[in-house]
Each structure stands twice: as C-alpha cells, then as structure tokens.
Short mmCIF file of C-alpha atoms in Angstrom, two decimals:
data_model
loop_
_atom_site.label_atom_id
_atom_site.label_comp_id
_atom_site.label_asym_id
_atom_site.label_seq_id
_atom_site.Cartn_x
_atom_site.Cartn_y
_atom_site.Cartn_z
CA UNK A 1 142.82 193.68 310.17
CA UNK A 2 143.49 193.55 314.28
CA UNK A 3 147.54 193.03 314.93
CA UNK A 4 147.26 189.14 316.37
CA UNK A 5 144.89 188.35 313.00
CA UNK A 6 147.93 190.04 310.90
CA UNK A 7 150.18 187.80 312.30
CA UNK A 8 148.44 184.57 312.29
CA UNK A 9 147.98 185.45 308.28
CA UNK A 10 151.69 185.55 307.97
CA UNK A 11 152.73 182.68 310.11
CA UNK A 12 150.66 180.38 307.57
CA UNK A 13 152.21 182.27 304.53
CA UNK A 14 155.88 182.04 305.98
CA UNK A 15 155.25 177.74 306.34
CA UNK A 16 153.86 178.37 302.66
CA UNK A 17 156.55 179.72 301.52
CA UNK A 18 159.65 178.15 303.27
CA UNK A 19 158.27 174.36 303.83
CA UNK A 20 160.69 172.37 305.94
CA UNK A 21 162.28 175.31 307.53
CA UNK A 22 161.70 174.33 311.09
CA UNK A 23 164.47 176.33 312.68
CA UNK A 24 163.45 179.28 310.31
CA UNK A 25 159.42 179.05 311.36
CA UNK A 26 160.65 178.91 315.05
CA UNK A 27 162.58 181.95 315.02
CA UNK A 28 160.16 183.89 312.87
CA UNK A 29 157.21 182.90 315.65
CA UNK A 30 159.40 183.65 318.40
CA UNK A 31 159.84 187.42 317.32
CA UNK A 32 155.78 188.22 315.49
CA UNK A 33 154.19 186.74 318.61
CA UNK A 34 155.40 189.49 320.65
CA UNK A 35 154.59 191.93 318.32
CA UNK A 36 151.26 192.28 318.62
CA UNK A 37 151.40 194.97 321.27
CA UNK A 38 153.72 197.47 318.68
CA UNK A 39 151.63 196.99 315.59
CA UNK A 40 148.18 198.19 317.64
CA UNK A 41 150.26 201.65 318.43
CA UNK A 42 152.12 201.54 314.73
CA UNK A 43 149.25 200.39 312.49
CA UNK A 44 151.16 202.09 309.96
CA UNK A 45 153.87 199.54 310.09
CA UNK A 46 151.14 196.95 309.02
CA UNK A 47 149.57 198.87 306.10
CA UNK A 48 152.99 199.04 304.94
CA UNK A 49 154.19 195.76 304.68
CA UNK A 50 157.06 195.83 307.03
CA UNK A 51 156.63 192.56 308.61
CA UNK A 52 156.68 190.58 305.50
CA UNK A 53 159.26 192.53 304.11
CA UNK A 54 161.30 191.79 307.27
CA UNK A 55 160.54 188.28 306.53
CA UNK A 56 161.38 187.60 303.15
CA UNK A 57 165.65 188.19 302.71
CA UNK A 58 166.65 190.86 300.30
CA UNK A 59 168.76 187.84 298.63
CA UNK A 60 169.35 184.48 299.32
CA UNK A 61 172.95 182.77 297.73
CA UNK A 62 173.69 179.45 297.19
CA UNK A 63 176.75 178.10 295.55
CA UNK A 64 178.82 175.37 295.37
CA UNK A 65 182.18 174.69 296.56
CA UNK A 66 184.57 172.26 295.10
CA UNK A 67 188.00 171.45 296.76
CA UNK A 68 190.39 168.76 296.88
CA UNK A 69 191.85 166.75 300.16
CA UNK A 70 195.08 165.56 301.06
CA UNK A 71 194.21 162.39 298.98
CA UNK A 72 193.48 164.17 295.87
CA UNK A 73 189.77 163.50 296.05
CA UNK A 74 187.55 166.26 294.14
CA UNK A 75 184.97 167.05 297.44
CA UNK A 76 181.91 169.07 296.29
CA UNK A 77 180.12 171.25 299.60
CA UNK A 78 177.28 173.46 299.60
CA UNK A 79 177.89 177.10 300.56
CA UNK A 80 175.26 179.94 301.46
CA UNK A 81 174.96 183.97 302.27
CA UNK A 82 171.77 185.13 303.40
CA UNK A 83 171.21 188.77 303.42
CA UNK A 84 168.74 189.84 305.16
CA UNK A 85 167.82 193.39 306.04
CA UNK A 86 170.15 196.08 305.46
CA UNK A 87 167.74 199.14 306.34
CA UNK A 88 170.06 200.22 309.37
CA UNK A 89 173.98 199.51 307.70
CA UNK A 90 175.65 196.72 305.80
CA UNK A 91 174.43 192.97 306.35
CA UNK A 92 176.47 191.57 309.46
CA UNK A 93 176.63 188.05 310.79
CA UNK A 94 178.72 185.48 310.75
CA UNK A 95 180.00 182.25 308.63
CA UNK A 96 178.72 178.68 310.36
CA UNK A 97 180.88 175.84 308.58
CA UNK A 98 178.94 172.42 310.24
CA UNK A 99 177.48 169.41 308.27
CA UNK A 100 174.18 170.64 310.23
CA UNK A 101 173.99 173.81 308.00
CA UNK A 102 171.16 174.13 305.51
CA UNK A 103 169.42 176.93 304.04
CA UNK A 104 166.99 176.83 306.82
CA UNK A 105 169.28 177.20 309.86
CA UNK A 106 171.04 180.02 307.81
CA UNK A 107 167.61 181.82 307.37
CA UNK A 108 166.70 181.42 311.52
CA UNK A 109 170.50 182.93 312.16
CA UNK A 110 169.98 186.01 309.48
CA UNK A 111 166.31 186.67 311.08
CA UNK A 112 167.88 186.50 314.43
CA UNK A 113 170.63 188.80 313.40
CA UNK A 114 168.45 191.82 312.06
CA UNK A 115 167.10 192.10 315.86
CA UNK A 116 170.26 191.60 317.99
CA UNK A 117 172.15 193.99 315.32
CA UNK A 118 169.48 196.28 316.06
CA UNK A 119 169.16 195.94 319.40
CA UNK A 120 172.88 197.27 319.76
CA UNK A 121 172.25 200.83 318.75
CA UNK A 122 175.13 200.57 316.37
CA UNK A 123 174.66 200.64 312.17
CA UNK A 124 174.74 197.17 310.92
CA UNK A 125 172.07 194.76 309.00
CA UNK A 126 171.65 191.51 309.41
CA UNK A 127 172.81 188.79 307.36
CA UNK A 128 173.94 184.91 308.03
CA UNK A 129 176.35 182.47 305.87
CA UNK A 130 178.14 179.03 306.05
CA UNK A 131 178.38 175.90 304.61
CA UNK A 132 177.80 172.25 305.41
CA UNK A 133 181.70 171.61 305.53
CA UNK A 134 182.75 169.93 308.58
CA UNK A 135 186.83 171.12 309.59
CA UNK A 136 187.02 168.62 312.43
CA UNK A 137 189.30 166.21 311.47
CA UNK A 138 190.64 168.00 308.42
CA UNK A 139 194.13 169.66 308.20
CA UNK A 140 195.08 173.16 307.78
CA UNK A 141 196.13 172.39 303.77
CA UNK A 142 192.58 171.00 303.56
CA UNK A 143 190.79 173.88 305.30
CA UNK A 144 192.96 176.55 303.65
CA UNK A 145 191.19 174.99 300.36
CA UNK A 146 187.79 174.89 301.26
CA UNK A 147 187.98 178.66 302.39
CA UNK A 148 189.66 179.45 299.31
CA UNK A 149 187.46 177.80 296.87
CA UNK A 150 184.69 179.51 299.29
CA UNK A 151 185.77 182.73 299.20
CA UNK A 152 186.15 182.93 295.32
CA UNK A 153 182.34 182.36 295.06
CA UNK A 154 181.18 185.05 297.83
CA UNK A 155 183.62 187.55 297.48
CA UNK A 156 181.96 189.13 294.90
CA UNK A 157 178.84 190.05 297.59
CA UNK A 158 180.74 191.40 300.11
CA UNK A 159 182.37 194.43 301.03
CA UNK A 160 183.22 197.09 304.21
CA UNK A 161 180.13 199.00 302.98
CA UNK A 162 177.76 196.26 301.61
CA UNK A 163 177.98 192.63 303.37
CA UNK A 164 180.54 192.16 306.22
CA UNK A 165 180.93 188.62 307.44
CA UNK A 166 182.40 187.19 310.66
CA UNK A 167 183.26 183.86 312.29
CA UNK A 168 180.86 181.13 314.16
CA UNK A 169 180.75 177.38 314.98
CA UNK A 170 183.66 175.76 313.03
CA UNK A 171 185.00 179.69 311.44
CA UNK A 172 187.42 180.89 313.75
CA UNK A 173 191.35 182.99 313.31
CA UNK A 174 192.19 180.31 311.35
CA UNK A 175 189.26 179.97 308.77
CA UNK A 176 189.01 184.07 309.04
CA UNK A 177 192.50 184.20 307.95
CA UNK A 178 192.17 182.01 304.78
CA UNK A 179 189.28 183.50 303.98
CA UNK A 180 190.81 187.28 304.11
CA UNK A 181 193.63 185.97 302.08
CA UNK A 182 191.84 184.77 299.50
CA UNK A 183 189.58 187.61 299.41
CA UNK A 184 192.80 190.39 299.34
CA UNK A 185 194.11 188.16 296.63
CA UNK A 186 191.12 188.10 294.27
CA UNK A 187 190.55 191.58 294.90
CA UNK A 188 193.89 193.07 295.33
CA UNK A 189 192.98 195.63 298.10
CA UNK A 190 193.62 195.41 301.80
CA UNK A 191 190.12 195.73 302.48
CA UNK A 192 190.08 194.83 306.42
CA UNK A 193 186.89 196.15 307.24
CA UNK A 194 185.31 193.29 304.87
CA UNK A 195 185.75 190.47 307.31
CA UNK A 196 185.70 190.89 311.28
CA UNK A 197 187.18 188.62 314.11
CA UNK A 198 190.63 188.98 312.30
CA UNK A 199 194.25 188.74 314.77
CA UNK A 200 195.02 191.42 316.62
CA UNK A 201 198.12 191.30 314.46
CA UNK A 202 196.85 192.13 311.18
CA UNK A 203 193.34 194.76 311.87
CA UNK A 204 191.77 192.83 314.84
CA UNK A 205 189.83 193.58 317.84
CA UNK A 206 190.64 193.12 321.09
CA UNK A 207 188.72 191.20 323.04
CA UNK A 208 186.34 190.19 320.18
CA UNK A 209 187.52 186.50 321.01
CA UNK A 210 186.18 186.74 324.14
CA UNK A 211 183.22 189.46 323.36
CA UNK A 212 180.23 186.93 323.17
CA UNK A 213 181.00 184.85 326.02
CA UNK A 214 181.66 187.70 328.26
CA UNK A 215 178.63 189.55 326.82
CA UNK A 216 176.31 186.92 327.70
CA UNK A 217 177.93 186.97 331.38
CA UNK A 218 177.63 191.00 331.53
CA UNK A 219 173.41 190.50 330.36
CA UNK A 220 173.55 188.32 333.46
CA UNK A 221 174.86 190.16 335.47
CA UNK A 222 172.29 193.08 334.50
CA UNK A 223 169.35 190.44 334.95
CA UNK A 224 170.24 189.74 338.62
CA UNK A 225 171.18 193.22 339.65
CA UNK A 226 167.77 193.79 339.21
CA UNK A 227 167.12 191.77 341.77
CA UNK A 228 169.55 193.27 343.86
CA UNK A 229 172.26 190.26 343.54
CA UNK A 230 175.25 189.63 341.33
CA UNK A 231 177.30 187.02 340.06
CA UNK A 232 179.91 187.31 342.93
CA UNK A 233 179.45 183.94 345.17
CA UNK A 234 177.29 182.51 343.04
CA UNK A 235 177.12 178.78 341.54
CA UNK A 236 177.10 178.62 337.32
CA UNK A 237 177.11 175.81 334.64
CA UNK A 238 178.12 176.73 331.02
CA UNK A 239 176.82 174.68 327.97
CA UNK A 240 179.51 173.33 325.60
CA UNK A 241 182.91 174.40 325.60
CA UNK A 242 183.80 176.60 322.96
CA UNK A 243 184.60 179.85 322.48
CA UNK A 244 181.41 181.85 323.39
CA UNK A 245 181.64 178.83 326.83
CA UNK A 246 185.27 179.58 327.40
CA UNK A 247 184.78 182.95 327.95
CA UNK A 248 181.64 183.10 329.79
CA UNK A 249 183.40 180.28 332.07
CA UNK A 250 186.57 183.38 332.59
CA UNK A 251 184.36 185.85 333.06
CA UNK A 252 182.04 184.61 335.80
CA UNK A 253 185.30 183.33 337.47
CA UNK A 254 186.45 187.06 337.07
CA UNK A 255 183.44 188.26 338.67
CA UNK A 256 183.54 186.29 341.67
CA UNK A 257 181.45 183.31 340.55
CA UNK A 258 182.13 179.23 340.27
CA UNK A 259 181.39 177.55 337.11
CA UNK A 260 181.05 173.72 338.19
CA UNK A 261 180.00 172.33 334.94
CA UNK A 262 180.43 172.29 330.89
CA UNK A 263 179.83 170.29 328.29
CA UNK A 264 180.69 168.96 324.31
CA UNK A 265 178.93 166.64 322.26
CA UNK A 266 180.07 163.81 323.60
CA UNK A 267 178.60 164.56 327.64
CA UNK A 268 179.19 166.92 330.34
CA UNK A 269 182.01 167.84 332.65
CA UNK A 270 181.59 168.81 336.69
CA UNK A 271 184.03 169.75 338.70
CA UNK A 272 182.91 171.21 341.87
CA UNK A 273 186.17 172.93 342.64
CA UNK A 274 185.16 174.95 339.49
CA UNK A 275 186.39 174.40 336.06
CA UNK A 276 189.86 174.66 335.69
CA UNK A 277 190.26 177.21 333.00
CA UNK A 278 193.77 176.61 332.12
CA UNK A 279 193.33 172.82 331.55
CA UNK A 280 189.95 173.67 329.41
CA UNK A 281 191.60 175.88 327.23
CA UNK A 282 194.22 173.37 326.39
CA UNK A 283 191.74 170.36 325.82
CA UNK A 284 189.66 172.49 323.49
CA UNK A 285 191.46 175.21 322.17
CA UNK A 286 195.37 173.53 322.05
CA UNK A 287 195.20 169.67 321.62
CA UNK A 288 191.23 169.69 320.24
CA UNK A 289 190.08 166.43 322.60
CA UNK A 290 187.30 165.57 323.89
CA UNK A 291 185.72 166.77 327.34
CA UNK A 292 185.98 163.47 328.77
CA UNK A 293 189.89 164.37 328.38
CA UNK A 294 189.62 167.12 331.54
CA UNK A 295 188.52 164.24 333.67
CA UNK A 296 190.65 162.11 333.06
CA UNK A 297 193.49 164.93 334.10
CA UNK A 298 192.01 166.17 336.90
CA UNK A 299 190.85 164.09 340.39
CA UNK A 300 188.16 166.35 341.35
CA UNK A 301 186.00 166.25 338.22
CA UNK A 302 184.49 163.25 336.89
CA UNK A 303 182.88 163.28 332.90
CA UNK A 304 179.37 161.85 332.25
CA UNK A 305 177.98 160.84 329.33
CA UNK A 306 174.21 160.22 329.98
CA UNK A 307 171.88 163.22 330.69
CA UNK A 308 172.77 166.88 330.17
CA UNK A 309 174.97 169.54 331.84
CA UNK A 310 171.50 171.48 333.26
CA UNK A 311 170.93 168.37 335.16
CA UNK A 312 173.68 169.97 337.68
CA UNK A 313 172.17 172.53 340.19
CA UNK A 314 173.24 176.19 339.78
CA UNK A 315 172.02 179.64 340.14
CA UNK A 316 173.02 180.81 336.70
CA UNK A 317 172.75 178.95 333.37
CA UNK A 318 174.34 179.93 330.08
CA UNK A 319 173.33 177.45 327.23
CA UNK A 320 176.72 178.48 325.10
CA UNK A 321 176.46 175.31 322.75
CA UNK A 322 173.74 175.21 319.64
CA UNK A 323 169.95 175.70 319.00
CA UNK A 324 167.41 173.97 320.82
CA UNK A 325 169.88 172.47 323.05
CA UNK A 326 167.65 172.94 326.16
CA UNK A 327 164.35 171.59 326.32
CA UNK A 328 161.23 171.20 328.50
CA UNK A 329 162.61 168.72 330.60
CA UNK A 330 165.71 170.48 330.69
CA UNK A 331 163.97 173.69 332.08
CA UNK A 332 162.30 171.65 334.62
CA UNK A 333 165.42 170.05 336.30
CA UNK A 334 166.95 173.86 336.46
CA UNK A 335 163.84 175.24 337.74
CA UNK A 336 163.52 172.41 340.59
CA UNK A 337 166.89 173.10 341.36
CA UNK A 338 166.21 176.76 342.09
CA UNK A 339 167.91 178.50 339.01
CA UNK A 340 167.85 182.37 339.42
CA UNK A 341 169.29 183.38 335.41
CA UNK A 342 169.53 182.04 332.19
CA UNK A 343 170.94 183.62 329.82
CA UNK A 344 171.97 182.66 326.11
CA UNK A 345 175.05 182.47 324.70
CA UNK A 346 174.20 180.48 321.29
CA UNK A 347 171.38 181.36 318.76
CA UNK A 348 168.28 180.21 320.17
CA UNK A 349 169.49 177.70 322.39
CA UNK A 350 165.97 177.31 324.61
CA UNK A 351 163.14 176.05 322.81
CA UNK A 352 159.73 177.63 323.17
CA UNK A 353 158.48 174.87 325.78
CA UNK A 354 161.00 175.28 328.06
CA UNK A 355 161.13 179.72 327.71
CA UNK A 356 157.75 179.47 328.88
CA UNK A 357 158.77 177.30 332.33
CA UNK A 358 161.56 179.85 332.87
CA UNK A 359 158.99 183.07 332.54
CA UNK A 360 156.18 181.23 334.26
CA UNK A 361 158.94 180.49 337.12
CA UNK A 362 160.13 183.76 337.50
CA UNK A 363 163.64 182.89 336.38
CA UNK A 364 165.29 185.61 334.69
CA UNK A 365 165.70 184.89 331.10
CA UNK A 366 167.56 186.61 328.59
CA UNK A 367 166.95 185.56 324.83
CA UNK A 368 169.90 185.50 322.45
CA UNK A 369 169.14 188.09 320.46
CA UNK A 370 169.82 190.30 323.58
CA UNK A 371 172.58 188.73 325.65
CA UNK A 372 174.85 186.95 322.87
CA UNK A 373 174.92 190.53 321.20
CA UNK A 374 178.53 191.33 322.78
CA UNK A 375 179.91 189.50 319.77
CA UNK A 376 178.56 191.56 316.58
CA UNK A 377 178.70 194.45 318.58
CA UNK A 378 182.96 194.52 318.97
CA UNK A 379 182.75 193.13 315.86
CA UNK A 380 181.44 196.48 314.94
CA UNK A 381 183.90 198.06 317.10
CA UNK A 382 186.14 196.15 314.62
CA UNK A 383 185.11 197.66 311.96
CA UNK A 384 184.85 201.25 313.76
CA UNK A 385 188.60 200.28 314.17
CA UNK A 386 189.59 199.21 310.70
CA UNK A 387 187.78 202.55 309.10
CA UNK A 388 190.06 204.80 311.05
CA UNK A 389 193.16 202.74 310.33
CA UNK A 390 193.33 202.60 314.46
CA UNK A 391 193.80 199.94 317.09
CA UNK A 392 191.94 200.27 320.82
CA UNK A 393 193.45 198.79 323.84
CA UNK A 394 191.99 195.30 325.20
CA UNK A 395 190.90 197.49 328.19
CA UNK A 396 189.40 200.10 326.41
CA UNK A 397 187.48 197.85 324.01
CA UNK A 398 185.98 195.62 327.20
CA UNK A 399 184.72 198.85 328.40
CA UNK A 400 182.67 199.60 325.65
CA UNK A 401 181.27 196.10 325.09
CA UNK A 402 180.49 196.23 328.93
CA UNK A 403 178.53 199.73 327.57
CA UNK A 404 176.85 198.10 324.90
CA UNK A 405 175.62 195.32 326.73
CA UNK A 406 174.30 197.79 329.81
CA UNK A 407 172.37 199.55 327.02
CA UNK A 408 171.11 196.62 325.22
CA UNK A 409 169.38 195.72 328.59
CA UNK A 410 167.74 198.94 329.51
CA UNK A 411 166.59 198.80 326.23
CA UNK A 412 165.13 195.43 326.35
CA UNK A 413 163.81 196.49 330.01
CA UNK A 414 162.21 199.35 329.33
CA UNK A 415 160.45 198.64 326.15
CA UNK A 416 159.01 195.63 327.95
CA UNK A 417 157.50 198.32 330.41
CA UNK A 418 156.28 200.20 327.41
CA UNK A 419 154.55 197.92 325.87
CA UNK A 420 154.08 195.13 328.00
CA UNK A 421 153.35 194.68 331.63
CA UNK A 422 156.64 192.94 332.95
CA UNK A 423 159.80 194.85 332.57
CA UNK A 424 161.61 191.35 333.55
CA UNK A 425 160.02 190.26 329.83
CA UNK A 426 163.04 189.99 327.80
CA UNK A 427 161.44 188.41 325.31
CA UNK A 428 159.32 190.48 324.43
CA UNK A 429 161.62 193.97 325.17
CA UNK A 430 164.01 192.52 322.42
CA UNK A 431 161.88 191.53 319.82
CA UNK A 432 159.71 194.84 320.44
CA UNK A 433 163.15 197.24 320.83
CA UNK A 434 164.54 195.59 317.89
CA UNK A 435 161.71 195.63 315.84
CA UNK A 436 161.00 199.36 315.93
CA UNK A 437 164.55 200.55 315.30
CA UNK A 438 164.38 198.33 311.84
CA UNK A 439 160.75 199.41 311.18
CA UNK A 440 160.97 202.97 311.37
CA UNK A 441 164.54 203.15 309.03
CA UNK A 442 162.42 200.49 306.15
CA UNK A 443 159.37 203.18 306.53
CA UNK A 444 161.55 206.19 305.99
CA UNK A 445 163.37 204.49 303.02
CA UNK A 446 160.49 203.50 301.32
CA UNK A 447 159.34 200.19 299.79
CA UNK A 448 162.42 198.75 298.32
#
C-alpha cells in the first residue's frame, strides 16, 4: 500500500475509533499528513505498525474525584492520565485542570507530547492528564482538596522512572505543591523527580516558570535569523496573559523588542508604549483580575472587548492562550498587516485554515510541538536535577534551554530539507524529526 493510501486508511479508522474527538482527529491529521514523505524511505515503519501503534495510547485512565467545599457540599469531578508512548523514557506532560477538559483534549495534548518530547533530544515519553475542575474562584482549602483527593487516585501510575507529570492551564506551584504532598504522604518517600515545575525551594528548576514562554520567544528568534533579522526593534503581540504570555512578553522586552498587545478571556489589552510588565504581573499573577484591570491603571492603554488581540499589527505573533484560538480570519488580518513570525506558545493554538495562510504567505511559522518545547525540556532538566540530588543556577539553566531550543530548530530545519523541499517548513520538519526518533526506538523494542 503507497504511504498517502496508508494514511488515508488510518485517518478513517482513528474517527472510527475515537468518535467525537475533534481536537484528538485534528492533531492526529496535523502530524500523518506530513508523513507521507518518511514512510516512502521507511516502508518498514508501515509493515510494522508503528503509526497505529503511535496512535492508540498504551493506557488511557479515568477516575473520579470526590471532594468537599467550604460549604460542606460533596463535589464529584472527572479526572484523567493518558499515557501515551513511552518508547524513548517515562511518559511526560503535564496536568490541565479546566471545565473544558475531556478525554478528547487530553488525547490531542498526549499525541502532541510524544513529538515535542521527541523533538528535544532528551529521554522522555509522552503522556497528558487533568481534570474538568475549574480553581478560579475556589480557595486554597478547596483546591488543596481537590488535588488531594486527585492525587490518591493517580499516584499509583506514576513515578521518577514510569509517568512524570507537570503543571498546565489552571496547575501551577500551588496545585504542584498539593499534589507532591499528597503524593509523599501516600507513599512515604521524597520522591521529587515524580512531579516537575516544583519551587525552587523544595527540588525546583530554575527558570522552568519562565521556560515555555521564553522558549517560544528563543524559536522566534531562530525563525527570523534566518532571514537575517531578530527580535531587537521589532513590534510583538502576545495571546492571553498567563504564564507561557508573561514570559514571552519579558523575554522579547529582554531582547530588544515591544510587545503592544495581550489578551484574557474577557478581550484584549494594547498599550503602545509596550506592556507594562510589572503592572501585568500583578493583575494576573498577584490580585488574579481581569485584563480590563491594566487599563483601567494605566493612561496609555485602553482594553477592548470586541475582536481579537491579532487584530493589532505586529511583526511577531505568539498565540500563548489555548487551542484553536486563531483562525482563518485571524491569519488574514496578521498577514494584511505584514506579520513576519508566528510562533506558538499553547498546544495547537492555529487551526489548519489559518497554518495554511501563514505558509502560503511566507510568514514564518513555528508549530507547537517545536517552539512551546522549552517547557518539558527544563522540566527534564528538572528531573536531570532531582536524580543527582543537585540544583543549577537560573543562569546556567537559561543557557541550556536557549541550547535546546537552537537544536530543536536545526532539527526541524533540516529534516524539512531532507525530506521536503522548504527548509522554512516547520511543520513538516517537526512532525517528520519527531516521528523518526519515536519510530526507530518502537522498531528496535519490538511490538509491545
């Protein structure tokens, strides 16, 4: 069977299989329509099943999790661990807690995660979790609960060696530090290598707060010096304003650029001064308010709620928020407006519509699987860290990620050359570079 007749085959067996998985069918397209090109040089890789082995998990968990809130009210949530692939090290990805989550947007983050792990060099699966618990609005007492009651299901699947979870949207210290507590108290062993994105205090990373956002910025940065430009002088807007948005806003302002522009659920921000990083941090990060808050403390911005933050003009975009957050119309206003680089800070933030304006304009684009991959990779610094019973240097630890990231986009680059015929494919160059790595460890390990 030719490679692009293989693949149709096991797009309509994935929708089969996993009805009403949109998120889930999107990613899985995304990656096995550029793979064409690597199963017609490794037919091998087709005879032996690797593709739908790749796209089946090696075990799916659901569970429930009871807790009770400040009023005493029994509250019943829905928890999940998806592990995925763990032919290159222990399943690692991070814990989502939003009432979005469903088995189906856990399945599209663990697919994702086998090729970004990958594409970082380093030995890690992939694997996704969460649960539809939403903590805004909920106290610490109530939140300490949930992670407890949480944690007592899925500690049992996890360990440094086996299943190594992390933070995401709505999991961050905080929720990482109930969750370790209840794990250490379950198991009674200081395991810190089983959870990453802990306090520097007590076996965290450096910089692994800010590792994603300044990742994404560093991918840029790689994108446009291809060009022969950087990110010095030039105009940015950041979707959302969170911690992956934070930090790419800090570290374009540390390279020289502006970020004029951010957003939250609730509208977008400009201020053409460029954001104010101080005043962000305490809107989102300190007092939790809305965007609209910034505005209202600052004369030279002004808060919309009606269209979108890539309405403003820039030269680089990083959607930072949530998937499919940018769509065709979205890519057409940045296009008109002459962006130069996008580059994603979320999970799949650009849908497939408006990837294909930014390639068929020339804009440099830069999927997440590639340039959100600073995050799991000091996360694996982490857990370098924790296995040595040693502690790196916030310097020393930006370094590397900087490293990883330069790698990660030769990689991408130059397999895009190899089998492609535009090295400025990303797309393609991640799915392809990640893809191989997993295949030929799953060949050499058998069919298991």
């Amino acid at each position: 069977m030719k490679a692009s007749a293989h693949i149709e085959a096991l797009h309509t067996e994935l929708r089969r299989r996993n009805p009403g998985e949109a998120e889930f069918h999107q990613a899985a397209a995304e990656v096995l329509d550029s793979l064409a090109p690597a199963l017609e040089r490794h037919p091998e890789y087709a005879e032996s099943g690797i593709l739908e082995r790749l796209c089946e998990p090696e075990r799916q968990l659901i569970f429930r999790v009871p807790w009770v809130d400040d009023a005493g009210t029994v509250r019943v949530n829905r928890g999940f661990r998806v592990e995925f692939n763990s032919a290159l090290g222990p399943y690692k990805g991070g814990l989502r807690f939003h009432p979005s989550v469903n088995l189906g947007i856990v399945k599209f983050l663990g697919f994702e995660q086998i090729f970004k792990n990958a594409l970082t060099g380093m030995a890690i699966g992939g694997g996704k979790g969460g649960a539809d618990f939403d903590p805004k609005g909920r106290s610490d007492g109530e939140i300490m609960r949930f992670c407890q009651s949480f944690m007592t299901e899925l500690y049992r699947h996890l360990g440094e060696h086996t299943d190594v979870p992390a933070g995401d949207i709505g999991v961050g210290a905080r929720e990482i530090g109930y969750l370790f507590g209840q794990y250490r108290r379950i198991t009674n062993r200081y395991d810190a290598g089983v959870l990453t994105g802990k306090p520097v205090g007590w076996g965290g990373s450096h910089a692994r707060t800010e590792a994603t956002g300044y990742g994404a910025v560093f991918f840029a940065q790689e994108m446009l010096a291809t060009r022969g430009v950087g990110i010095d002088g030039r105009r940015a807007i950041v979707s959302g304003s969170g911690n992956v948005a934070v930090y790419a806003v800090e570290k374009v302002h540390a390279l020289g650029g502006r970020v004029v522009a951010c957003s939250d659920s609730s509208g977008y921000l400009v201020d053409e001064d460029g954001i104010d990083l101080e005043l962000l941090k305490d809107i989102k990060e300190v007092r939790r308010l809305r965007i609209s808050a910034y505005a209202e403390a600052k004369p030279s911005a002004r808060f919309s709620a009606r269209g979108t933050v890539f309405d403003v003009p820039c030269d680089i975009a990083l959607p930072c928020a949530t998937q499919n957050e940018l769509g065709r119309e979205d890519a057409v206003a940045l296009v008109k407006n002459r962006v130069r680089a996008v580059a994603e800070g979320a999970n799949m933030p650009c849908t497939p519509d408006a990837v294909q304006i930014f390639r068929e304009a020339g804009v440099l684009f830069g999927p997440g699987k590639a340039a959100n991959a600073g995050g799991v990779a000091t996360s694996a610094l982490e857990m370098q860290q924790n296995a040595a019973r040693d502690s790196w240097t916030f310097e020393e630890t930006e370094a590397r990620l900087a490293a990883v990231m330069r790698d990660v986009h030769t990689r991408c680059r130059t397999t895009a050359e190899t089998y492609g015929d535009d090295p400025d494919d990303y797309v393609l160059g991640a799915n392809v570079a990640g893809f191989l790595r997993v295949a030929e460890a799953m060949t050499a390990q058998g069919v298991i």
